[in-house]
Coordinates of C-alpha atoms and ligand atoms in Angstrom, one line a residue:
M1 CA -0.4 0.6 0.0
Q2 CA 1.1 3.4 -0.9
R3 CA 2.0 5.7 2.2
V4 CA 3.2 9.4 3.4
Q5 CA 3.9 9.6 6.8
L6 CA 3.8 12.8 8.4
N7 CA 6.4 14.7 10.7
A8 CA 5.6 15.9 14.1
K9 CA 4.7 19.4 12.9
A10 CA 3.2 19.1 9.6
S11 CA 0.9 16.3 11.5
G12 CA -0.2 18.6 13.7
F13 CA -1.1 20.9 10.9
A14 CA -2.8 18.3 9.0
R15 CA -5.4 17.4 11.9
R16 CA -6.4 21.3 11.8
G17 CA -7.6 20.8 8.5
Q18 CA -4.7 22.1 6.0
P19 CA -4.5 20.5 3.5
W20 CA -1.2 21.2 2.0
F21 CA 2.1 19.7 2.4
Y22 CA 5.6 19.9 0.7
R23 CA 8.6 17.3 0.8
D24 CA 9.6 19.2 4.1
D25 CA 6.9 17.7 5.6
F26 CA 7.2 14.6 4.9
A27 CA 8.6 11.6 7.9
A28 CA 8.7 8.7 5.1
G29 CA 7.8 7.6 2.2
E30 CA 8.8 9.2 -0.1
Q31 CA 5.9 8.2 -3.0
A32 CA 5.1 7.8 -7.2
P33 CA 3.9 11.2 -7.8
A34 CA 0.4 11.4 -9.2
R35 CA -0.9 8.7 -6.4
L36 CA -3.6 8.6 -4.3
V37 CA -1.6 7.2 -0.8
R38 CA -2.5 6.6 3.0
V39 CA -1.6 9.1 5.1
V40 CA -0.7 8.7 8.5
D41 CA 0.5 11.4 11.6
E42 CA 3.6 11.0 13.5
N43 CA 2.2 8.1 15.4
E44 CA 1.1 6.2 12.7
R45 CA -2.5 7.3 13.4
D46 CA -4.8 8.0 10.3
L47 CA -4.9 11.4 8.5
G48 CA -6.8 9.7 5.3
L49 CA -6.4 10.1 1.5
G50 CA -4.0 11.9 -0.2
I51 CA -2.2 12.1 -3.6
T52 CA 1.5 13.0 -4.3
S53 CA 3.0 15.3 -6.8
T54 CA 6.3 16.2 -7.9
G55 CA 5.4 19.6 -8.0
K56 CA 5.9 22.3 -4.8
L57 CA 2.9 20.9 -3.6
A58 CA 4.2 17.2 -3.1
L59 CA 1.1 16.3 -1.0
R60 CA -2.5 17.4 -0.5
L61 CA -4.6 15.9 1.5
C62 CA -8.4 13.9 -0.2
G63 CA -9.9 13.2 3.2
P64 CA -11.3 10.0 4.5
W65 CA -11.3 6.4 4.0
A66 CA -12.5 3.5 5.5
E67 CA -9.2 2.2 7.7
G68 CA -6.3 1.0 5.7
E69 CA -7.9 1.1 2.2
V70 CA -6.7 2.7 -1.0
P71 CA -9.6 2.7 -3.3
D72 CA -8.7 2.9 -7.0
R73 CA -9.3 5.4 -9.2
E74 CA -13.7 4.8 -10.8
T75 CA -14.2 4.0 -6.6
F76 CA -12.3 7.0 -5.1
F77 CA -14.0 9.6 -7.4
G78 CA -17.2 7.9 -8.1
N79 CA -17.5 8.6 -4.3
R80 CA -16.3 12.4 -3.9
L81 CA -18.1 13.5 -7.2
Q82 CA -21.1 11.4 -5.7
A83 CA -21.3 13.7 -2.9
A84 CA -20.2 17.0 -4.5
F85 CA -23.0 17.0 -6.8
A86 CA -25.7 15.5 -3.7
R87 CA -24.1 18.7 -1.7
R88 CA -25.5 21.0 -5.1
A89 CA -28.8 18.6 -5.6
M90 CA -31.1 21.5 -5.6
R91 CA -29.3 23.6 -7.8
L92 CA -29.7 20.5 -11.1
G93 CA -32.4 22.2 -12.7
P94 CA -31.9 22.2 -16.5
H95 CA -30.9 25.6 -17.1
D96 CA -28.7 26.1 -14.3
G97 CA -25.0 27.3 -13.9
T98 CA -23.9 25.8 -11.0
R99 CA -20.1 25.4 -9.4
L100 CA -20.5 21.3 -9.0
V101 CA -17.2 20.3 -7.7
H102 CA -14.7 23.3 -5.5
A103 CA -11.3 21.2 -5.1
E104 CA -10.2 21.2 -1.8
S105 CA -13.6 21.9 -0.3
D106 CA -15.0 18.8 -2.1
W107 CA -12.0 16.4 -1.4
L108 CA -10.8 17.0 -4.6
P109 CA -7.6 18.9 -4.7
G110 CA -6.7 19.8 -8.0
L111 CA -10.3 19.8 -10.0
V112 CA -12.8 22.7 -10.9
L113 CA -16.1 21.1 -12.3
D114 CA -18.7 23.7 -13.8
R115 CA -22.1 22.8 -15.1
Y116 CA -24.4 24.9 -17.7
G117 CA -27.3 23.1 -17.9
P118 CA -26.3 20.0 -20.4
V119 CA -23.2 21.3 -20.4
L120 CA -19.9 19.9 -18.2
V121 CA -16.5 21.9 -17.8
L122 CA -13.5 20.7 -15.8
Q123 CA -10.0 21.8 -14.8
A124 CA -7.5 19.5 -14.3
T125 CA -4.2 21.1 -11.5
S126 CA -2.5 18.0 -10.3
A127 CA -1.0 15.5 -12.2
F128 CA -3.3 12.5 -10.5
V129 CA -6.7 14.4 -11.8
E130 CA -5.4 14.7 -15.5
Q131 CA -4.2 10.6 -15.8
S132 CA -8.0 10.1 -14.2
L133 CA -9.6 11.8 -16.6
D134 CA -11.1 8.3 -17.5
A135 CA -12.6 7.5 -14.2
I136 CA -13.6 11.1 -14.0
V137 CA -15.2 12.5 -17.1
P138 CA -17.9 8.6 -17.6
F139 CA -19.3 9.4 -14.1
A140 CA -20.1 13.0 -14.5
A141 CA -21.2 12.9 -17.8
D142 CA -23.5 10.1 -17.3
A143 CA -24.8 10.9 -13.6
L144 CA -25.4 14.4 -14.9
K145 CA -26.8 13.3 -18.1
A146 CA -24.3 15.6 -20.0
T147 CA -24.3 15.8 -23.6
T148 CA -20.5 17.8 -23.6
V149 CA -18.0 17.9 -21.1
I150 CA -14.7 20.3 -22.1
A151 CA -11.8 20.7 -20.5
R152 CA -10.8 24.1 -20.2
N153 CA -7.0 23.5 -18.6
D154 CA -5.6 26.7 -20.1
V155 CA -4.6 27.7 -16.7
G156 CA -1.4 28.8 -15.1
A157 CA -1.6 26.7 -12.3
R158 CA -0.6 23.1 -14.9
K159 CA 3.3 24.4 -15.4
H160 CA 3.3 23.4 -11.5
E161 CA 2.1 20.2 -12.1
G162 CA 4.4 19.5 -15.7
L163 CA 1.5 20.2 -18.0
A164 CA 0.2 21.5 -20.7
E165 CA -2.7 24.6 -20.6
E166 CA -5.1 23.3 -23.5
V167 CA -8.4 23.4 -24.1
R168 CA -9.9 19.8 -25.4
L169 CA -13.5 18.1 -26.3
L170 CA -13.3 15.2 -23.9
H171 CA -17.3 13.8 -24.1
G172 CA -19.9 14.3 -26.4
N173 CA -20.6 17.4 -29.1
R174 CA -18.6 20.4 -29.1
V175 CA -20.9 23.6 -28.0
E176 CA -20.1 26.9 -28.8
Q177 CA -22.1 28.5 -26.6
V178 CA -25.4 27.8 -24.2
T179 CA -28.2 29.5 -21.8
I180 CA -28.5 29.3 -18.4
V181 CA -31.3 31.3 -16.5
E182 CA -30.4 32.8 -13.4
H183 CA -34.1 34.4 -10.9
G184 CA -35.6 34.6 -15.1
V185 CA -32.1 36.4 -16.3
R186 CA -30.2 34.4 -19.2
H187 CA -26.8 34.4 -19.2
T188 CA -24.8 33.3 -22.7
V189 CA -22.5 31.2 -22.1
R190 CA -19.5 30.4 -24.2
P191 CA -17.9 27.2 -22.2
F192 CA -14.2 27.4 -24.6
V193 CA -13.4 31.0 -24.9
G194 CA -15.3 32.6 -22.6
H195 CA -13.6 33.8 -18.7
K196 CA -12.9 31.3 -16.1
T197 CA -14.7 28.2 -17.1
G198 CA -17.7 30.5 -19.4
F199 CA -19.3 32.4 -17.3
Y200 CA -18.3 34.1 -13.8
L201 CA -20.6 31.6 -11.6
D202 CA -19.3 32.7 -8.7
Q203 CA -20.7 36.2 -8.8
R204 CA -23.8 34.6 -8.8
P205 CA -25.4 36.0 -5.3
A206 CA -24.3 39.6 -6.0
R207 CA -26.2 39.2 -9.4
A208 CA -29.7 38.7 -7.6
L209 CA -28.9 41.3 -4.9
V210 CA -28.2 43.6 -8.3
Q211 CA -31.0 42.7 -9.3
Q212 CA -33.3 43.3 -6.6
L213 CA -32.0 47.2 -6.1
A214 CA -31.8 47.8 -9.1
H215 CA -35.5 48.7 -10.0
G216 CA -36.3 52.2 -11.0
R217 CA -32.5 53.1 -10.4
T218 CA -29.8 54.2 -12.6
V219 CA -27.2 51.9 -13.0
L220 CA -23.4 51.9 -13.8
D221 CA -21.8 48.6 -13.8
L222 CA -17.5 49.1 -14.2
F223 CA -15.4 46.1 -15.8
C224 CA -18.2 44.2 -17.4
Y225 CA -17.3 41.9 -19.2
Q226 CA -20.5 40.6 -21.1
G227 CA -22.8 42.5 -18.9
G228 CA -23.6 39.9 -15.5
F229 CA -24.5 42.5 -13.8
S230 CA -25.8 44.8 -15.8
L231 CA -28.5 41.9 -17.5
A232 CA -30.1 41.3 -13.8
A233 CA -29.9 45.1 -13.2
L234 CA -32.4 45.8 -16.2
V235 CA -34.4 42.7 -15.9
G236 CA -34.9 44.1 -12.3
G237 CA -36.4 46.8 -13.6
A238 CA -33.5 49.2 -14.2
V239 CA -34.3 52.4 -15.9
S240 CA -30.6 52.2 -17.2
S241 CA -27.3 50.2 -17.5
V242 CA -24.3 52.1 -18.4
A243 CA -21.8 49.3 -18.9
V244 CA -18.1 50.2 -19.4
D245 CA -15.2 47.4 -20.6
Q246 CA -12.3 47.9 -22.8
S247 CA -13.3 45.4 -24.3
Q248 CA -15.3 45.7 -27.2
E249 CA -16.1 42.1 -28.2
A250 CA -17.8 42.1 -24.1
L251 CA -19.4 45.1 -24.9
D252 CA -21.0 43.1 -28.2
L253 CA -21.8 40.2 -25.7
A254 CA -23.5 42.6 -23.4
A255 CA -25.6 44.1 -26.3
A256 CA -26.9 40.6 -27.5
G257 CA -27.3 39.4 -24.1
A258 CA -29.7 42.7 -23.1
R259 CA -31.6 41.6 -26.9
D260 CA -31.8 38.3 -26.1
N261 CA -33.6 39.2 -22.5
G262 CA -35.5 41.9 -23.9
V263 CA -34.6 44.7 -22.1
Q264 CA -33.8 48.0 -23.1
G265 CA -31.2 51.2 -21.7
L266 CA -27.9 49.1 -21.9
L267 CA -25.7 52.2 -22.7
P268 CA -22.6 50.5 -23.4
V269 CA -19.0 51.9 -23.4
H270 CA -15.9 51.5 -25.0
G271 CA -13.2 52.6 -23.0
N272 CA -11.0 52.4 -20.1
A273 CA -12.8 52.0 -16.6
F274 CA -9.8 54.2 -14.5
D275 CA -10.9 57.4 -17.2
F276 CA -14.4 57.1 -17.0
V277 CA -14.7 57.4 -13.6
R278 CA -12.4 60.3 -14.0
D279 CA -14.2 61.6 -16.5
A280 CA -17.7 61.0 -16.0
R281 CA -17.1 62.8 -12.6
G282 CA -15.7 66.0 -15.1
R283 CA -18.8 65.9 -16.5
G284 CA -21.4 65.9 -13.8
E285 CA -22.7 62.7 -13.5
S286 CA -24.1 60.6 -11.1
Y287 CA -25.6 57.2 -10.4
E288 CA -27.7 55.3 -8.0
L289 CA -26.5 52.1 -7.8
I290 CA -22.7 51.2 -9.5
V291 CA -21.1 47.7 -9.8
L292 CA -17.3 48.1 -9.3
D293 CA -16.2 44.4 -10.2
P294 CA -12.2 44.7 -11.4
P295 CA -10.1 41.8 -12.3
A296 CA -7.4 40.9 -9.9
F297 CA -4.5 43.8 -9.9
A298 CA -2.5 41.4 -7.3
K299 CA -1.7 38.3 -8.9
S300 CA 0.9 37.9 -6.3
R301 CA 1.6 39.0 -3.2
R302 CA 4.7 41.4 -4.6
E303 CA 1.8 43.6 -7.0
L304 CA -0.3 43.8 -3.5
P305 CA 1.2 47.6 -2.2
G306 CA 0.4 48.5 -6.6
A307 CA -3.0 47.1 -6.4
E308 CA -4.6 48.5 -3.1
R309 CA -3.8 51.5 -4.5
G310 CA -5.2 50.6 -7.6
Y311 CA -8.4 49.5 -5.4
R312 CA -8.6 52.7 -3.1
D313 CA -8.6 55.1 -6.4
L314 CA -11.0 53.4 -8.3
N315 CA -13.5 52.9 -5.0
R316 CA -12.6 56.6 -4.5
Q317 CA -13.6 57.4 -7.7
A318 CA -16.5 55.7 -7.8
L319 CA -18.2 56.5 -4.8
R320 CA -17.9 60.3 -5.7
L321 CA -20.3 59.1 -9.0
L322 CA -22.9 58.4 -6.3
A323 CA -26.6 60.0 -6.3
P324 CA -27.5 60.8 -2.5
G325 CA -28.6 57.5 -1.1
G326 CA -27.3 55.2 -3.8
Q327 CA -25.6 52.1 -3.1
L328 CA -22.2 51.0 -4.6
L329 CA -21.4 47.1 -4.9
T330 CA -17.5 46.8 -4.7
C331 CA -15.9 43.5 -5.1
T332 CA -12.1 41.9 -5.2
C333 CA -11.4 38.6 -6.3
S334 CA -8.1 38.8 -5.8
H335 CA -6.6 36.3 -2.7
H336 CA -3.8 38.2 -2.0
M337 CA -6.1 40.5 -0.6
T338 CA -8.4 39.6 2.1
L339 CA -11.3 40.9 3.5
P340 CA -10.0 42.8 6.3
R341 CA -7.4 44.3 4.2
F342 CA -9.8 44.9 1.4
E343 CA -12.0 46.9 4.1
E344 CA -9.5 48.9 5.5
V345 CA -9.1 49.9 1.4
V346 CA -12.1 51.0 0.7
R347 CA -12.0 52.7 4.4
Q348 CA -9.1 54.8 3.3
A349 CA -10.9 55.6 0.2
T350 CA -14.1 56.8 2.2
A351 CA -11.4 59.8 3.5
G352 CA -11.7 63.2 2.8
L353 CA -15.8 62.7 1.2
P354 CA -18.5 65.2 1.6
F355 CA -20.9 62.2 3.2
R356 CA -20.9 59.5 5.2
V357 CA -20.5 55.9 3.5
V358 CA -21.6 53.2 5.5
L359 CA -21.2 49.2 5.0
E360 CA -24.9 47.4 4.6
Q361 CA -23.9 43.9 3.3
R362 CA -21.1 41.3 3.0
L363 CA -21.4 38.9 -0.1
G364 CA -18.4 36.1 -1.1
A365 CA -19.2 33.8 -3.9
G366 CA -22.6 31.5 -3.7
D367 CA -22.7 28.3 -1.7
D368 CA -21.4 26.2 -4.5
H369 CA -18.4 27.2 -4.1
P370 CA -17.7 26.4 -0.7
V371 CA -15.1 27.8 1.6
L372 CA -13.0 25.3 3.1
L373 CA -12.7 27.0 7.3
S374 CA -8.8 25.6 7.1
H375 CA -7.4 26.7 3.6
P376 CA -8.0 30.5 3.6
E377 CA -6.6 30.7 -0.2
S378 CA -10.5 28.3 -1.5
E379 CA -11.5 32.5 0.4
Y380 CA -10.6 34.6 -2.8
L381 CA -13.8 36.4 -4.3
K382 CA -15.1 39.7 -1.5
A383 CA -17.8 41.8 -2.4
L384 CA -19.2 44.9 0.0
L385 CA -22.3 47.4 -0.5
L386 CA -22.0 50.3 0.6
R387 CA -24.0 53.1 0.6
R388 CA -24.2 57.1 0.4
V389 CA -25.8 58.8 3.6
D390 CA -25.8 62.4 3.5
Ligands
SAH401 N1 -18.4 42.2 -13.7 C1 -18.0 40.8 -14.7 C2 -16.4 40.3 -14.8 C3 -15.1 41.4 -15.0 S1 -14.2 40.9 -15.4 C4 -18.6 40.2 -14.7 O1 -19.8 40.1 -14.0 O2 -18.8 39.0 -15.3 C5 -13.0 42.2 -16.2 C6 -13.1 42.6 -17.3 O3 -12.4 43.3 -17.2 C7 -12.8 42.2 -18.8 O4 -13.8 41.6 -19.0 C8 -11.6 43.0 -18.8 O5 -11.9 43.2 -21.0 C9 -12.6 44.4 -18.6 N2 -10.4 45.4 -17.8 C10 -9.7 45.0 -17.4 N3 -8.8 46.3 -17.0 C11 -9.7 47.0 -17.8 C12 -10.0 48.9 -17.7 N4 -7.9 49.6 -17.5 N5 -10.9 49.1 -18.3 C13 -12.0 48.5 -18.7 N6 -12.2 47.5 -18.8 C14 -11.5 46.6 -18.5

C-alpha cells in the first residue's frame, strides 16, 4: 500500500485541517508522484487519503476513507463526485449554472467542475486528476446526463505539475454556447472561450442582489465583461445601465444579452474604466447603483501594494459618482486581498468625502463555491455593499 508519514509539525497542521504539504513535511514514504496514498501522522495515526505530486505541493489531503484501504481511481472519484453533486442537488435544474466541484472544499484537490445545463466544463490542475480523467469524465457525464464535457485547462497552475495548457472536447458534441437562467435572467455562456470556465458563476449572489436593488434606478456597471450585472439590473427594472469595458467583444456580447432578455436601457461604453470614472465626474454624472468588479489586480503578494492603490483610487472615484442615497457594490477577486485588508482599503477610499458611507452587506461567492475554513486560499471573492448617506 502506498503510504506517506508526515513529521510531527506537519501532522499537527493536518489534524487542524490544513490540506497542503511540501516534501519537507514528510517523515517517511517518498512516493511515486500522481498517486493516491494513505497518510499517517508522526504516531502512525490515520489522516485519511492524499494525492502525491512531483510539484512543490508534494501532498494534498483528500479526506477520510475506510481505514487501511486505498481505493482505485473509479471508486475514489465516484464517491467524491457523488457527494459533491448531492450537496448541490437543489441547483441541478435544466438551465442552472453551478459549480459542482470546488477542489479542496469537496475533497478533490486539483479539480474544478462547472455545469451549464447539459454542458460540463472541468479544470484539472494536478497530474493525478489529469491522469484520472477516464474515471472522472464518464462518471460525471452519466450522473448528470451531460451532452458535452470540455476541459478548460488553459490555466497557469498546470505548469507546476508539468502539464501543458490546453482546451479540448473530452466527451460528446462540441457546443460553442449555452444559455443558463438565473432568477429569470438569461446569460450566454461560451464554454470554450469565455473567461474562467465560460462564465463568472461565482458572482451569482451579487447578481441576485443587484437585480433586487436596481428597480427604477440608474446603474453603472464598471468592468462589465459580457454584462452579467447589467442584465440582472435591467431585468430587475433598472432605468438604464451604463456598461464600461475595454473590450469591444465583451460589449457586443452584453448588447446581445440585452436583446436576448428583451430589455432596453443598456448603454455600452468602450474604454478604460479608470478614465471613465474620472471623466464622468467632470461631466457631472451620478448613478444610483454602481457595480465595481475589476479583474484581480494582485496576482501575487508582491503586487499587493500597487493593487491596493488601484482599488483605493477606483473606489474613491466610484463613491464620488454616487447620487445621494446611492449604493456601490465593490468587489475584489484577488486571493491576496483579504477581507480585512479590502475593508481597510475601502475605508481609506472614503477619507475626505463630503458624505458618510455605511457598509450594508458583505458577500462572497455562492454556496456552490464553499470555503474550506482550514484553507483560507479557497476564499478569494469578496464584495461589499456600501451606501452614501448624506
Ligand atoms: N464584472 C464582470 C467580470 C469582470 S472581468 C462580470 O460579472 O461578468 C474583468 C473585465 O474587465 C474584462 O471584461 C476586461 O476586458 C475588463 N477590463 C480590464 N481592465 C480594464 C480597464 N482598465 N478598463 C475597462 N475594462 C477593463
